[in-house]
Each structure stands twice: as structure tokens, then as C-alpha cells.
Short mmCIF file of C-alpha atoms in Angstrom, two decimals:
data_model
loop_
_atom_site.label_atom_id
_atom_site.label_comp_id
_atom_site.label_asym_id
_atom_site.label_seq_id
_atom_site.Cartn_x
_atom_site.Cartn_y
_atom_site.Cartn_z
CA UNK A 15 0.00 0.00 0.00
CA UNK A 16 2.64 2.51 1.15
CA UNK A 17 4.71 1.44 -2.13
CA UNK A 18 1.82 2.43 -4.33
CA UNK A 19 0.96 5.69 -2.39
CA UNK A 20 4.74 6.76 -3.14
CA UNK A 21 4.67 5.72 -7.16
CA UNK A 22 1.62 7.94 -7.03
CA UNK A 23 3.35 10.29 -5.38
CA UNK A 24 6.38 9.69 -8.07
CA UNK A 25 4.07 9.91 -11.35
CA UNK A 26 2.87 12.89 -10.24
CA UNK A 27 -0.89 11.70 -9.54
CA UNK A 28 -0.54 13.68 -5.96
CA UNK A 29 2.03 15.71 -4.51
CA UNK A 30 3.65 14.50 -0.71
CA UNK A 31 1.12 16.95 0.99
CA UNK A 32 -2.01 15.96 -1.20
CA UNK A 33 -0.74 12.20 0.40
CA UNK A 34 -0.58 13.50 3.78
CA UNK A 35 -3.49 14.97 3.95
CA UNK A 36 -6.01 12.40 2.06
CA UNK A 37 -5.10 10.06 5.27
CA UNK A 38 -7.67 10.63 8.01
CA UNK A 39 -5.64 11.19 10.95
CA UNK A 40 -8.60 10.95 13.19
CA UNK A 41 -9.89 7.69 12.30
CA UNK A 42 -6.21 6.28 13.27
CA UNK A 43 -5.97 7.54 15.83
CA UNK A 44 -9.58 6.08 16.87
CA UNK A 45 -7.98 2.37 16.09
CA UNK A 46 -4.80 2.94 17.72
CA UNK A 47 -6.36 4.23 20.71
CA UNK A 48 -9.05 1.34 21.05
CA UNK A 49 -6.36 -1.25 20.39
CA UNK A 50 -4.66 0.02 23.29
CA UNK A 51 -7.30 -0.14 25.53
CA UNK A 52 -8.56 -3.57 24.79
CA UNK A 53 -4.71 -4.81 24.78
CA UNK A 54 -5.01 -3.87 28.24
CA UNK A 55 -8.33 -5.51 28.72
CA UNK A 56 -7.46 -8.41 27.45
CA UNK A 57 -4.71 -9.17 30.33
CA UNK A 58 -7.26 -8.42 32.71
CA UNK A 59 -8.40 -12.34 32.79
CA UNK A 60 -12.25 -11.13 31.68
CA UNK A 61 -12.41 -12.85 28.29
CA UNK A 62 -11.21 -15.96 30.41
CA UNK A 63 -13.74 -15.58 33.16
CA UNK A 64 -16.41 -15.02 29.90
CA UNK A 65 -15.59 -17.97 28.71
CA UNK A 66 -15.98 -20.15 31.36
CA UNK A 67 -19.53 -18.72 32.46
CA UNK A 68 -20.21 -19.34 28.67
CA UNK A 69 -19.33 -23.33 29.82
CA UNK A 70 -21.04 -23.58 32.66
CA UNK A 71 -24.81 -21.73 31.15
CA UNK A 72 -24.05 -24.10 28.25
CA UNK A 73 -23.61 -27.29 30.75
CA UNK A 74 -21.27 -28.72 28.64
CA UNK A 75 -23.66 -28.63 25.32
CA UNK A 76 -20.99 -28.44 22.56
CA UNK A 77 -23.44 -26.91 20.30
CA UNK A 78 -24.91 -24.20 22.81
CA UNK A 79 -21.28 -23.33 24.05
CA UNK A 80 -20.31 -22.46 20.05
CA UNK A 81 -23.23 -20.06 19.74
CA UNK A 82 -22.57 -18.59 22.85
CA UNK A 83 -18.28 -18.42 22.64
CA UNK A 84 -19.59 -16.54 18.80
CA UNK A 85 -22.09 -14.65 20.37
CA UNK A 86 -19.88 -13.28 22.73
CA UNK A 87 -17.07 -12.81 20.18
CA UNK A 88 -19.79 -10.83 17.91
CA UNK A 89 -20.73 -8.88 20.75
CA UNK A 90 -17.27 -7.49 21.96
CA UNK A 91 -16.50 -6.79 18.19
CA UNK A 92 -19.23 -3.82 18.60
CA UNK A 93 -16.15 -2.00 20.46
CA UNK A 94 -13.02 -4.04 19.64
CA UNK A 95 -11.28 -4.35 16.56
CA UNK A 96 -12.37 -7.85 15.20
CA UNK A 97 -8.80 -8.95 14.69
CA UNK A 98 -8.08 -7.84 18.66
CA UNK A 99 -11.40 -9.97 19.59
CA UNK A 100 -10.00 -13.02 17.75
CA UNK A 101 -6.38 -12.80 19.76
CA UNK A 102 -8.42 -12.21 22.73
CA UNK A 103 -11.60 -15.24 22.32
CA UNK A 104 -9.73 -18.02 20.25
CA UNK A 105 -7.02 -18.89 23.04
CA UNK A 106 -9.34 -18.94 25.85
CA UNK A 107 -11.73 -20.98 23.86
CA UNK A 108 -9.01 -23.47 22.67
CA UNK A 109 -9.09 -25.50 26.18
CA UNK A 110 -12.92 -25.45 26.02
CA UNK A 111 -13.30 -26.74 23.19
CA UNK A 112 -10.72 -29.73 23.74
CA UNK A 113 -12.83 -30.26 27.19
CA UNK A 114 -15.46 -31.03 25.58
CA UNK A 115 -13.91 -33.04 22.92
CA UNK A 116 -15.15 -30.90 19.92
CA UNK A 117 -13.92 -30.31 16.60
CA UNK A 118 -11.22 -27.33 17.14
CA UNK A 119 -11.35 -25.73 13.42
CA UNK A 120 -15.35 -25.20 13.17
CA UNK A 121 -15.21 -23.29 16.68
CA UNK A 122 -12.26 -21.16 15.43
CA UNK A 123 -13.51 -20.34 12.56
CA UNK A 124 -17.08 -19.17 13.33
CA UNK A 125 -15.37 -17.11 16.68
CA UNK A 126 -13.49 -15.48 13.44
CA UNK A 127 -16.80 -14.77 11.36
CA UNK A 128 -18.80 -13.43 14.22
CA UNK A 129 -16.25 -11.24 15.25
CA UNK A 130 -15.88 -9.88 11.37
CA UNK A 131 -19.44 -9.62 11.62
CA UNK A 132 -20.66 -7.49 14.07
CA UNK A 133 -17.78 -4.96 13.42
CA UNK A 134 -19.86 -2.78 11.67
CA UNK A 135 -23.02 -2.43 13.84
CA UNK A 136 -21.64 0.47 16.11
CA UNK A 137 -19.26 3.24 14.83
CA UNK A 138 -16.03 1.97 17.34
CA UNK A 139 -15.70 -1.80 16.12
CA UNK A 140 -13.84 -1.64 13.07
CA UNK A 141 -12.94 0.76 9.97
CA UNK A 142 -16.01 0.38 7.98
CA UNK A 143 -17.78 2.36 10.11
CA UNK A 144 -15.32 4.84 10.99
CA UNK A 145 -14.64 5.57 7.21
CA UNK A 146 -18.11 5.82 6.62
CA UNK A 147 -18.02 8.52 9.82
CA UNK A 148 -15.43 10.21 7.95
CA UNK A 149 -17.13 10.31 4.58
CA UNK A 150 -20.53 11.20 5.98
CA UNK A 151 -20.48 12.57 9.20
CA UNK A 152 -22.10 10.28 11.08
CA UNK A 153 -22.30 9.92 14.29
CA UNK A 154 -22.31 7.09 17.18
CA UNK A 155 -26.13 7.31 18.12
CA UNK A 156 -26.81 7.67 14.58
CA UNK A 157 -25.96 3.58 13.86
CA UNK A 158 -28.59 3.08 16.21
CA UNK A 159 -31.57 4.82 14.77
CA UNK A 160 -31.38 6.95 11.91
CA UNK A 161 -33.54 8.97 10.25
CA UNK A 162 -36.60 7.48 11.82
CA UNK A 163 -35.36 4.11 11.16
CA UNK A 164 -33.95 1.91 12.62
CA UNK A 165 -30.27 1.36 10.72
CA UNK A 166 -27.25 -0.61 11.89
CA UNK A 167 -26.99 -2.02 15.51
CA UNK A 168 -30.55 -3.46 15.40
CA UNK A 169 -30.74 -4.66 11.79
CA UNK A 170 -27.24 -6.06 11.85
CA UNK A 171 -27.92 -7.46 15.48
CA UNK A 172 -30.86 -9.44 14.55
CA UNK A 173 -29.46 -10.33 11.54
CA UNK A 174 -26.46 -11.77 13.46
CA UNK A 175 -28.96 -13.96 16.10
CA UNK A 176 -30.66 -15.56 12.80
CA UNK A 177 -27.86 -16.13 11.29
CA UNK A 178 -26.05 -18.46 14.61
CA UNK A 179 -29.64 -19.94 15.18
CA UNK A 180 -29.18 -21.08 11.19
CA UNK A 181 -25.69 -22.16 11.97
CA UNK A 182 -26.93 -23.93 14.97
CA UNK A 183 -29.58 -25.81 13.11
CA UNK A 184 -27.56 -26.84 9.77
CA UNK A 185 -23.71 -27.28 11.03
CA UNK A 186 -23.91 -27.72 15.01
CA UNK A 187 -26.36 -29.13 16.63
CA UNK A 188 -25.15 -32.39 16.20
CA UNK A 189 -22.25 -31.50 18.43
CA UNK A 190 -24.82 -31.00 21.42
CA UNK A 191 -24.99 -34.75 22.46
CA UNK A 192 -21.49 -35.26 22.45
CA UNK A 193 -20.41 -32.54 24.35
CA UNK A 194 -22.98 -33.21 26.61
CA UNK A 195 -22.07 -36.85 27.08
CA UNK A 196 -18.69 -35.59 27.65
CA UNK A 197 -18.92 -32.99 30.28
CA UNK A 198 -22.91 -32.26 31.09
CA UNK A 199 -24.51 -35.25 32.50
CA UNK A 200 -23.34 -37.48 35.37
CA UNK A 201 -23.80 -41.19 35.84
CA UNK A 202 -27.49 -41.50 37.00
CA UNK A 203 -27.81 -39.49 33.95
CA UNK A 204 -28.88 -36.18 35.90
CA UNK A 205 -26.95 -33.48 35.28
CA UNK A 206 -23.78 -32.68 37.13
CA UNK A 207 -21.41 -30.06 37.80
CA UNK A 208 -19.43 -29.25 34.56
CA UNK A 209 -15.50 -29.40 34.91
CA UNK A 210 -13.91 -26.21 34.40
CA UNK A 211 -10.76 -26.61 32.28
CA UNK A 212 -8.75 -23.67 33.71
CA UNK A 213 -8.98 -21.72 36.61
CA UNK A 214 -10.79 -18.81 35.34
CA UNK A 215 -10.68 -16.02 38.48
CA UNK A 216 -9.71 -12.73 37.53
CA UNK A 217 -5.71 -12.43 39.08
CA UNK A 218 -5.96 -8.57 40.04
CA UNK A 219 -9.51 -6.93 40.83
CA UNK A 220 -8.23 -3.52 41.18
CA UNK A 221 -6.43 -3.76 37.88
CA UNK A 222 -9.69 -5.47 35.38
CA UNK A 223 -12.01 -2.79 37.61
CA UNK A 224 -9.74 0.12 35.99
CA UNK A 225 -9.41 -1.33 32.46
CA UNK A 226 -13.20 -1.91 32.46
CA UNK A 227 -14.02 1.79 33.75
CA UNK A 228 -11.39 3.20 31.26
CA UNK A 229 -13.43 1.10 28.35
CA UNK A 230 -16.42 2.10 29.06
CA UNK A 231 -15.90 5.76 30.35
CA UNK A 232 -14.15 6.24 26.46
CA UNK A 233 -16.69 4.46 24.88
CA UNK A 234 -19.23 6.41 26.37
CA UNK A 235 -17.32 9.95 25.82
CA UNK A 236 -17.56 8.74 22.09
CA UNK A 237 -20.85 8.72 21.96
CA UNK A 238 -21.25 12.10 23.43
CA UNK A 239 -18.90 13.52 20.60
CA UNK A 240 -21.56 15.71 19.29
CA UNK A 241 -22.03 17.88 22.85
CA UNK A 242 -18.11 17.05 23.87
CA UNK A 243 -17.50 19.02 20.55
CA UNK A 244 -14.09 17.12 19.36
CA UNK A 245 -13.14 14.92 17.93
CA UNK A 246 -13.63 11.19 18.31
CA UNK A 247 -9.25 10.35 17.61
CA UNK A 248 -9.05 12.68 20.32
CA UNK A 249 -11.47 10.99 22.75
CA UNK A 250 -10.55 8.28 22.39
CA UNK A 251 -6.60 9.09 22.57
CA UNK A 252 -7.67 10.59 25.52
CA UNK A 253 -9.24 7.73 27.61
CA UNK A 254 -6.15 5.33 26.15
CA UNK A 255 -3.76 7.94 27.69
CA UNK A 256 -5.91 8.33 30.99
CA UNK A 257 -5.63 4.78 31.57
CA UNK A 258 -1.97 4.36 31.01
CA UNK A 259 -0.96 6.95 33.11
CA UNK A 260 -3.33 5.53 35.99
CA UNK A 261 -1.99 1.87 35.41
CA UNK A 262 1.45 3.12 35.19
CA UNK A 263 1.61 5.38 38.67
CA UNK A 264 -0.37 2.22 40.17
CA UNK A 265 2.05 0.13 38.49
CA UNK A 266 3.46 -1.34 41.74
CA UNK A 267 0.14 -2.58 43.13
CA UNK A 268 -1.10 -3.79 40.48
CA UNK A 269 -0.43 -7.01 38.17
CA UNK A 270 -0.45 -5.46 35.11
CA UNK A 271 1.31 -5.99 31.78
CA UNK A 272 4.45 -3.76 30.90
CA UNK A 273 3.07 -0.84 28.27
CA UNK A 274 6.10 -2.22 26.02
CA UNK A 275 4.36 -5.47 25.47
CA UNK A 276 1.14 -3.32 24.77
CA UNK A 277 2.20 -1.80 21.93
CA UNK A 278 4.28 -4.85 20.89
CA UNK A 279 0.85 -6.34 20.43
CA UNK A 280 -0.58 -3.73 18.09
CA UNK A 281 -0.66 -4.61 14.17
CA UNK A 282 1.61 -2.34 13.06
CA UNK A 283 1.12 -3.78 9.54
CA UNK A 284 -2.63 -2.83 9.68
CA UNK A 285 -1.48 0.50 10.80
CA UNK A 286 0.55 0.99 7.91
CA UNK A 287 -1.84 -0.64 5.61
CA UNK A 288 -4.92 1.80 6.84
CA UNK A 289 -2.57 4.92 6.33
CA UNK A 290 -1.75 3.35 2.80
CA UNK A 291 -5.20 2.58 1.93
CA UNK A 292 -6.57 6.22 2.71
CA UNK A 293 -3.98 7.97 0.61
CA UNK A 294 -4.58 5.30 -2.66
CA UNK A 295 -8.04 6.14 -2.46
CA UNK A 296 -6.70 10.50 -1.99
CA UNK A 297 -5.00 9.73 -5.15
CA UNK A 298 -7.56 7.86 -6.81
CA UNK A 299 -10.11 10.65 -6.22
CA UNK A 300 -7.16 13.16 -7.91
CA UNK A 301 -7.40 11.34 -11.01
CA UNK A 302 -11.53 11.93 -10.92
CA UNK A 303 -12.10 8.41 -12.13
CA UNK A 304 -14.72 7.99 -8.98
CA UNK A 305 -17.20 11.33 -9.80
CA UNK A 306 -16.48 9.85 -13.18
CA UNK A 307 -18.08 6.57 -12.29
CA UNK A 308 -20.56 8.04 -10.15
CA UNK A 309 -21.54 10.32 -13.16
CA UNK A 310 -21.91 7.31 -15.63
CA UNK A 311 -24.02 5.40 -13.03
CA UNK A 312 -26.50 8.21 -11.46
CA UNK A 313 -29.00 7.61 -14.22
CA UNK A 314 -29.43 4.22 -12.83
CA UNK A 315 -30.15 4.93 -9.35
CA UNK A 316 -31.95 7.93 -9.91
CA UNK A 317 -34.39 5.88 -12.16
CA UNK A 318 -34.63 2.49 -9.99
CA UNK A 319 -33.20 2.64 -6.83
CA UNK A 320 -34.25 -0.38 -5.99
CA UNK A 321 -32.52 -2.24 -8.68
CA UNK A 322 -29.46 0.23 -8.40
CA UNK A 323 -29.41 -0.94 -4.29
CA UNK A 324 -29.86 -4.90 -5.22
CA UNK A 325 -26.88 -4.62 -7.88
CA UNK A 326 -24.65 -2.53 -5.47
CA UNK A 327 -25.25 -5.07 -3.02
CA UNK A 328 -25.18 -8.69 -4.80
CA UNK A 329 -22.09 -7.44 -6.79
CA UNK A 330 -20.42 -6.53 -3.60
CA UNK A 331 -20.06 -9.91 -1.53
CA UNK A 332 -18.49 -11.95 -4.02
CA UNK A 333 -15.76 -9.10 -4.56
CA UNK A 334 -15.00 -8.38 -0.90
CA UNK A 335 -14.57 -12.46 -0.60
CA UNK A 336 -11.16 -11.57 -2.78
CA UNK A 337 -10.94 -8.41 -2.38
CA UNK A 338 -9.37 -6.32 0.58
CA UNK A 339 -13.10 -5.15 2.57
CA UNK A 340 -11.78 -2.08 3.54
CA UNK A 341 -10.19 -0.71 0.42
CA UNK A 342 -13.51 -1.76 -1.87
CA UNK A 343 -15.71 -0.10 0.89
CA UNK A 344 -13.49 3.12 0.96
CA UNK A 345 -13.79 3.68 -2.35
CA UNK A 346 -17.02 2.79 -3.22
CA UNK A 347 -18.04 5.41 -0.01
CA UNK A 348 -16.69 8.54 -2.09
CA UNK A 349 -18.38 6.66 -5.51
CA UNK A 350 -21.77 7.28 -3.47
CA UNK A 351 -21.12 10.58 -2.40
CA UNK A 352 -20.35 11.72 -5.52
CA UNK A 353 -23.54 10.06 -6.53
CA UNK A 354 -25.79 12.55 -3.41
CA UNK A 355 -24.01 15.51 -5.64
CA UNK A 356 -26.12 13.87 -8.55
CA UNK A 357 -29.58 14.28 -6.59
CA UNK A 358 -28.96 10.79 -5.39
CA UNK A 359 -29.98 10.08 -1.72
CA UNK A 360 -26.69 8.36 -0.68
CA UNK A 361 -27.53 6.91 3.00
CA UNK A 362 -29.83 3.56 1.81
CA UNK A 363 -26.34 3.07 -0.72
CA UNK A 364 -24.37 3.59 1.89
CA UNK A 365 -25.77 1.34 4.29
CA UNK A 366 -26.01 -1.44 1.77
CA UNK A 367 -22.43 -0.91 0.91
CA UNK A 368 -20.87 -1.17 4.42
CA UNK A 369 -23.17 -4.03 5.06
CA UNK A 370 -22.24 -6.38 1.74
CA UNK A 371 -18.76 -5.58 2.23
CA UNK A 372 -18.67 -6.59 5.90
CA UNK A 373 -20.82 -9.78 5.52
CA UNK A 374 -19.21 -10.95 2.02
CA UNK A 375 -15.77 -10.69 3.89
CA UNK A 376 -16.39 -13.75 5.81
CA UNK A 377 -16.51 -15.43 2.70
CA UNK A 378 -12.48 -15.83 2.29
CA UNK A 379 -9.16 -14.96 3.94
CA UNK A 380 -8.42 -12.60 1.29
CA UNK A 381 -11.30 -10.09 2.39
CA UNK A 382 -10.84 -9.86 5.92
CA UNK A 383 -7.24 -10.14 7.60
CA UNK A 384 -9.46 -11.09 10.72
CA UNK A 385 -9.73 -14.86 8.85
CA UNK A 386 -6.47 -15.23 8.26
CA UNK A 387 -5.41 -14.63 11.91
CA UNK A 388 -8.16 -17.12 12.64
CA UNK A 389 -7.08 -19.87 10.30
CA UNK A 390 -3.61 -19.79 11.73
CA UNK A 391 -4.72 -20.37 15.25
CA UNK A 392 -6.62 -23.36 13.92
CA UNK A 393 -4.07 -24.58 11.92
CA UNK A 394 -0.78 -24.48 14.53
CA UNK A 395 -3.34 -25.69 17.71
CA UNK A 396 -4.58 -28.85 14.92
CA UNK A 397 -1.22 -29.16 13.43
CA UNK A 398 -2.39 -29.61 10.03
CA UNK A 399 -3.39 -27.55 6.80
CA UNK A 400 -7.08 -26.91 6.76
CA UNK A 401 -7.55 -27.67 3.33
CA UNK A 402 -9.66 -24.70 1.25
CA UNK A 403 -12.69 -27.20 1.05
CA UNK A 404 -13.44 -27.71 4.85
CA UNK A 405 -13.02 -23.56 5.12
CA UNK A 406 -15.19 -23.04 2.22
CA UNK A 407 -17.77 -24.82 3.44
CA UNK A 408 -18.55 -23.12 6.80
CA UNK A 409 -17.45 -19.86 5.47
CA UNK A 410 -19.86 -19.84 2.31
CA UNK A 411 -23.27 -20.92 4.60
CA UNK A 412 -22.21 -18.55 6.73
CA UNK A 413 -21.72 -15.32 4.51
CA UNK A 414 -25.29 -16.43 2.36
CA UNK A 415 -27.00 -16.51 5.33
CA UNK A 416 -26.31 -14.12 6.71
CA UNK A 417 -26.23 -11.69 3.18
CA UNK A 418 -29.48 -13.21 2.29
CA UNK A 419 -31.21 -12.03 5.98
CA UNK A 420 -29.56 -8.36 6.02
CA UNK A 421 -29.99 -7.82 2.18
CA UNK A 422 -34.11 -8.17 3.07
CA UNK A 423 -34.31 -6.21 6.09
CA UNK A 424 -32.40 -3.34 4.66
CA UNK A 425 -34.55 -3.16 1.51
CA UNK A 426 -37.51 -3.26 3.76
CA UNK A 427 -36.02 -0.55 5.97
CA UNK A 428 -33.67 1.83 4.10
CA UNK A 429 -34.46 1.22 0.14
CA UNK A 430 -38.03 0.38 -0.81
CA UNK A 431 -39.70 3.42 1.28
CA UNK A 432 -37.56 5.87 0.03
CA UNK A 433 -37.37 4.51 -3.54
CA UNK A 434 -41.05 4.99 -3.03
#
């Protein structure tokens, strides 16, 4: 990414400063900042503690314990990066799973999906949405209810509960009786106390307490953005610094990892990557290819916006499954706004677009980077190659599924009433 932003810079597409300055400094700092925070959380012992409780309310039904480990996975990926969520659910899950004598790979794998999924529901989860806050101006409470409408939390959310309820029915449920012959039932057949495979107490109180009340304090100064009056990359730099500088002066009373190993555990190659991608997509707009495009195609969506929505969508999540999410979603997001300069009402585009290019990322490792960290994990704990064929198929019910259930609510909700 960099490499191309510089032969840009080279041909003479952009100058350095047109580079600089296409990169949204705010969103970055926005994933930085969370990243810290929830490298932090993630040493407090919580997503170890969640796991187990997910155990025990499953009583040792395989099947139950997947939906809720994914469940749990989808939900924390409202906040956390999904990639962060993965590196923080998979390892704790890993001695679960082998408790209850389940099929590692499966579990990995749809801990990976959820967490891709869900990313885009609120506006802190994962760049999606905080592009599409750059490009539009949205705000937090806005992917809540929009408009008079309800738009991404609630449609995504149900969307997601359908979609593990489907999974349940057609890939897991026949995991249930073994894992609850394993671990669930005891030899009168009643049930009985499920083993817990780790000790899953949380090692320093004081230390999860302040993590949690630094999460949620930021999270919740996000959301006030609009009456804080600055900027989110600011907020949220601010509650990442807060809480370093309280864990640091507490440092000796509290068990608490060293702020090195923090930032040792950021991706510095996403970093790089995200900077990369937003000035491509800087230069790209220089060369006016995208008004261009979104000249050529207004016609269409001014005259059926229906059909207009259904293409933008269906063409979508086959591309994103080998094609980068984020970069396709970036620059399809200027391609619609362009497109509201045309008299075209971009939001039921938009909406579609961020939604297809989540969803249709589950499809492969090549659209979400989230998969790939996944796939390792279940490769080096299996010790084998997980041949293309046994990925494919959980990965392709699970994207159509779950593309099939969102693409209908959000023509029922965002594109048929105001096509009409």
C-alpha cells in the first residue's frame, strides 16, 4: 500500500502533501487508541472468566457453548477491533473446546466470522464504520436509529442472532450430544457439575475494575462527541492515555502488563496498511475516475433505486470475498457521495455498501485479515493444513446466510420506502 501511495506520489498523480493529507488522521488515531485499551483488557483475565460462564450456562452442550463463545465474540467486536477480539476469544476458547472433545477448526472459525461480523453495527468496532463517519459525518447514536429508522446495531444485530440460530440448526447441533455426554450429565444421567478446564478467576480486581471503567468511560465519551465538541481520535486518545498513566503510577500494586508489550501487540502492519489505503483512495479521487463513475451510473439509481441498491449489493459480496473489505468499501463510499451531488440520496447506498462488504468478507481470507489470523490459530493448535474445502464450506453458509437475511431487512427498511 505505502509502495503504491509513493509511485503515485512519483508519477505525479498527488504531490507529498495531497498524500498526507487524504489520510484521516482521526480515524487512526480512533484504532490505535481502542487497540490500546482492549490490549489492556485483554490481560485483565475477563475474556477468560467469559468464557468459562459461557461453559457452565451451556452445561457442557458443545453446540450451545459455540453459539454462545460466537455470540460473545460478535458482541465485543461492537467496540473491539475484530482482529483484537479473535487474539483475545480463540485462546481462551481453545481448552474449552478440547474439554469437551469438539472439533477445534469449526469453533475457530465461526469465533473469526462473528467477530468480522458485528464490526460494523456500532461506529467503534472496526474501519467500515469509521470511514463511513469520515465520509458522511455520522455519528455514534446515529448507527442506532437513523432517520426514523432503525439502521445498523438493530438490523445487523438481529441479523447476526438468525444467522447463529441457522448455523446452529444446519452445522452444530449435532455436536450437542457429544459434548454433553462428555462434560454435562453425570452417571445416573442427571446433570452434574461441569469441569472447568482452567482456573478462570480474575488475578488482580483492582487492575480489570480500571481497564473496564477506562473502556467504558471512552466508549461512552464517544458517543457524546456531538455535545463534547471534538473529535472522536481525540477521545478516544484521551481515555487510552488516561488509563496508562493511571496503570502506570499504580504500576506497583497492580499485576499489570508492561506498556512495552502493549504496543508490541498492536498490528503495526494494519497500521501501515490503513494509512496506505486512505492515501490510494486520496489519489484515486485526484485522477476523478470515482465522480467519473458516479456520473456514468447516477441515471441508474436515480431511475430504480431499488434495482441500483440490489446490484450494489449482490455485486459486492463476491468481490470483498477476494478483495481487501476495507479498500472496496473506501472507495465505493466517495463513488456514493459523488452520486448525493447527482440528486442521489446516498444513505440507503451507503448502508447497503458497508453491510455487503462486511458480511461478504467472511466469505475468504483474502477479504478480511481477521480470517487469516483465525485460520492460523486453527491450523498451529490442529497441526495440520485446513484444506480450502473444509473452510469453504462453513465460510460460504455462513456469509449467504447471513447476506441473504440483512440484504431483506435493509430493503424493507432503508431502500423500498424511500425509492417509493
Amino acid at each position: 500500500a505505502v509502495l503504491g501511495v509513493l509511485a503515485m506520489v512519483w508519477l505525479g498523480t498527488m504531490n507529498p502533501s495531497d498524500a498526507f493529507n487524504a489520510v484521516d488522521w482521526n480515524v487512526m488515531a480512533i484504532l490505535v487508541s481502542i487497540w490500546i485499551i482492549a490490549g489492556y483488557l485483554g490481560k485483565t483475565g475477563i475474556p477468560e472468566w467469559l468464557s468459562v460462564k459461557a461453559l457452565v450456562i451451556s452445561r457442557g452442550n458443545g453446540a450451545m457453548l459455540v453459539m454462545i463463545l460466537s455470540m460473545l465474540s460478535g458482541i465485543i467486536s461492537l467496540v473491539v477491533d475484530n482482529v483484537v477480539v479473535i487474539l483475545m476469544m480463540a485462546p481462551v476458547a481453545i481448552p474449552i473446546v478440547r474439554h469437551l472433545n469438539l472439533p477445534l477448526a469449526p469453533v475457530i472459525l465461526m469465533i473469526g466470522f462473528s467477530s468480522n461480523f458485528m464490526g460494523t453495527a456500532l461506529l467503534l468496532g472496526d474501519l467500515p464504520p469509521q470511514m463511513l463517519h469520515s465520509v458522511s459525518g455520522i455519528e455514534f447514536m446515529e448507527f442506532i436509529w437513523q432517520d426514523g429508522r432503525p439502521s445498523s446495531f438493530p438490523i445487523l444485530m438481529v441479523t447476526f442472532v438468525l444467522t447463529l440460530f441457522i448455523m446452529y440448526l444446519f452445522g452444530f447441533r449435532s455436536a450437542s450430544n457429544k459434548g454433553t455426554e462428555t462434560a454435562g450429565s453425570g452417571a445416573d444421567g442427571k446433570d452434574a457439575p461441569v469441569e472447568l478446564p482452567f482456573d478462570a478467576s480474575i488475578p488482580d480486581k483492582l487492575f480489570a475494575t480500571i481497564t473496564v471503567v477506562g473502556f467504558f468511560a471512552t466508549i461512552i465519551a464517544m458517543s457524546l462527541r456531538e455535545y463534547l465538541g471534538f473529535p472522536l481520535g481525540f477521545i478516544a486518545l484521551t481515555g487510552a492515555m488516561l488509563l496508562i498513566l493511571v496503570v502506570e503510577s499504580l504500576g506497583h500494586r497492580l499485576k499489570k502488563p508492561e506498556f512495552e508489550e502493549i504496543l508490541q501487540e498492536l498490528d503495526w502492519r494494519a497500521i501501515f496498511f490503513y494509512i496506505g489505503l486512505f492515501a490510494l483512495v486520496g489519489g484515486f479521487e485526484k485522477t476523478h475516475i470515482l465522480k467519473d463513475l458516479a456520473e456514468m451510473l447516477a441515471p441508474l439509481f436515480q431511475e430504480n433505486l431499488i434495482a441500483g441498491a440490489s446490484l450494489l449489493y449482490w455485486v459486492t459480496v463476491p468481490i470483498v470475498g477476494v478483495v481487501e473489505h476495507d479498500a472496496y468499501i473506501l472507495t465505493f463510499l466517495y463513488m456514493i457521495r459523488d452520486l448525493g451531488a447527482q440528486g442521489v440520496d446516498p444513505w440507503p447506498l451507503w448502508w447497503m455498501l458497508v453491510w455487503s462488504g462486511t458480511l461478504g468478507s467472511n466469505l475468504t481470507i483474502a477479504g478480511a485479515p481477521a480470517l487469516y489470523v483465525a485460520l492460523n490459530i486453527a491450523e498451529r493448535e490442529e497441526k495440520r493444513k485446513i484444506p480450502f474445502k473444509e473452510f469453504f464450506k462453513w465460510s460460504l453458509t455462513f456469509t449467504l446466510t447471513a447476506s441473504l437475511i440483512c440484504y431483506v431487512f435493509g430493503m424493507l427498511i432503508w431502500v423500498i420506502p424511500l425509492a417509493n
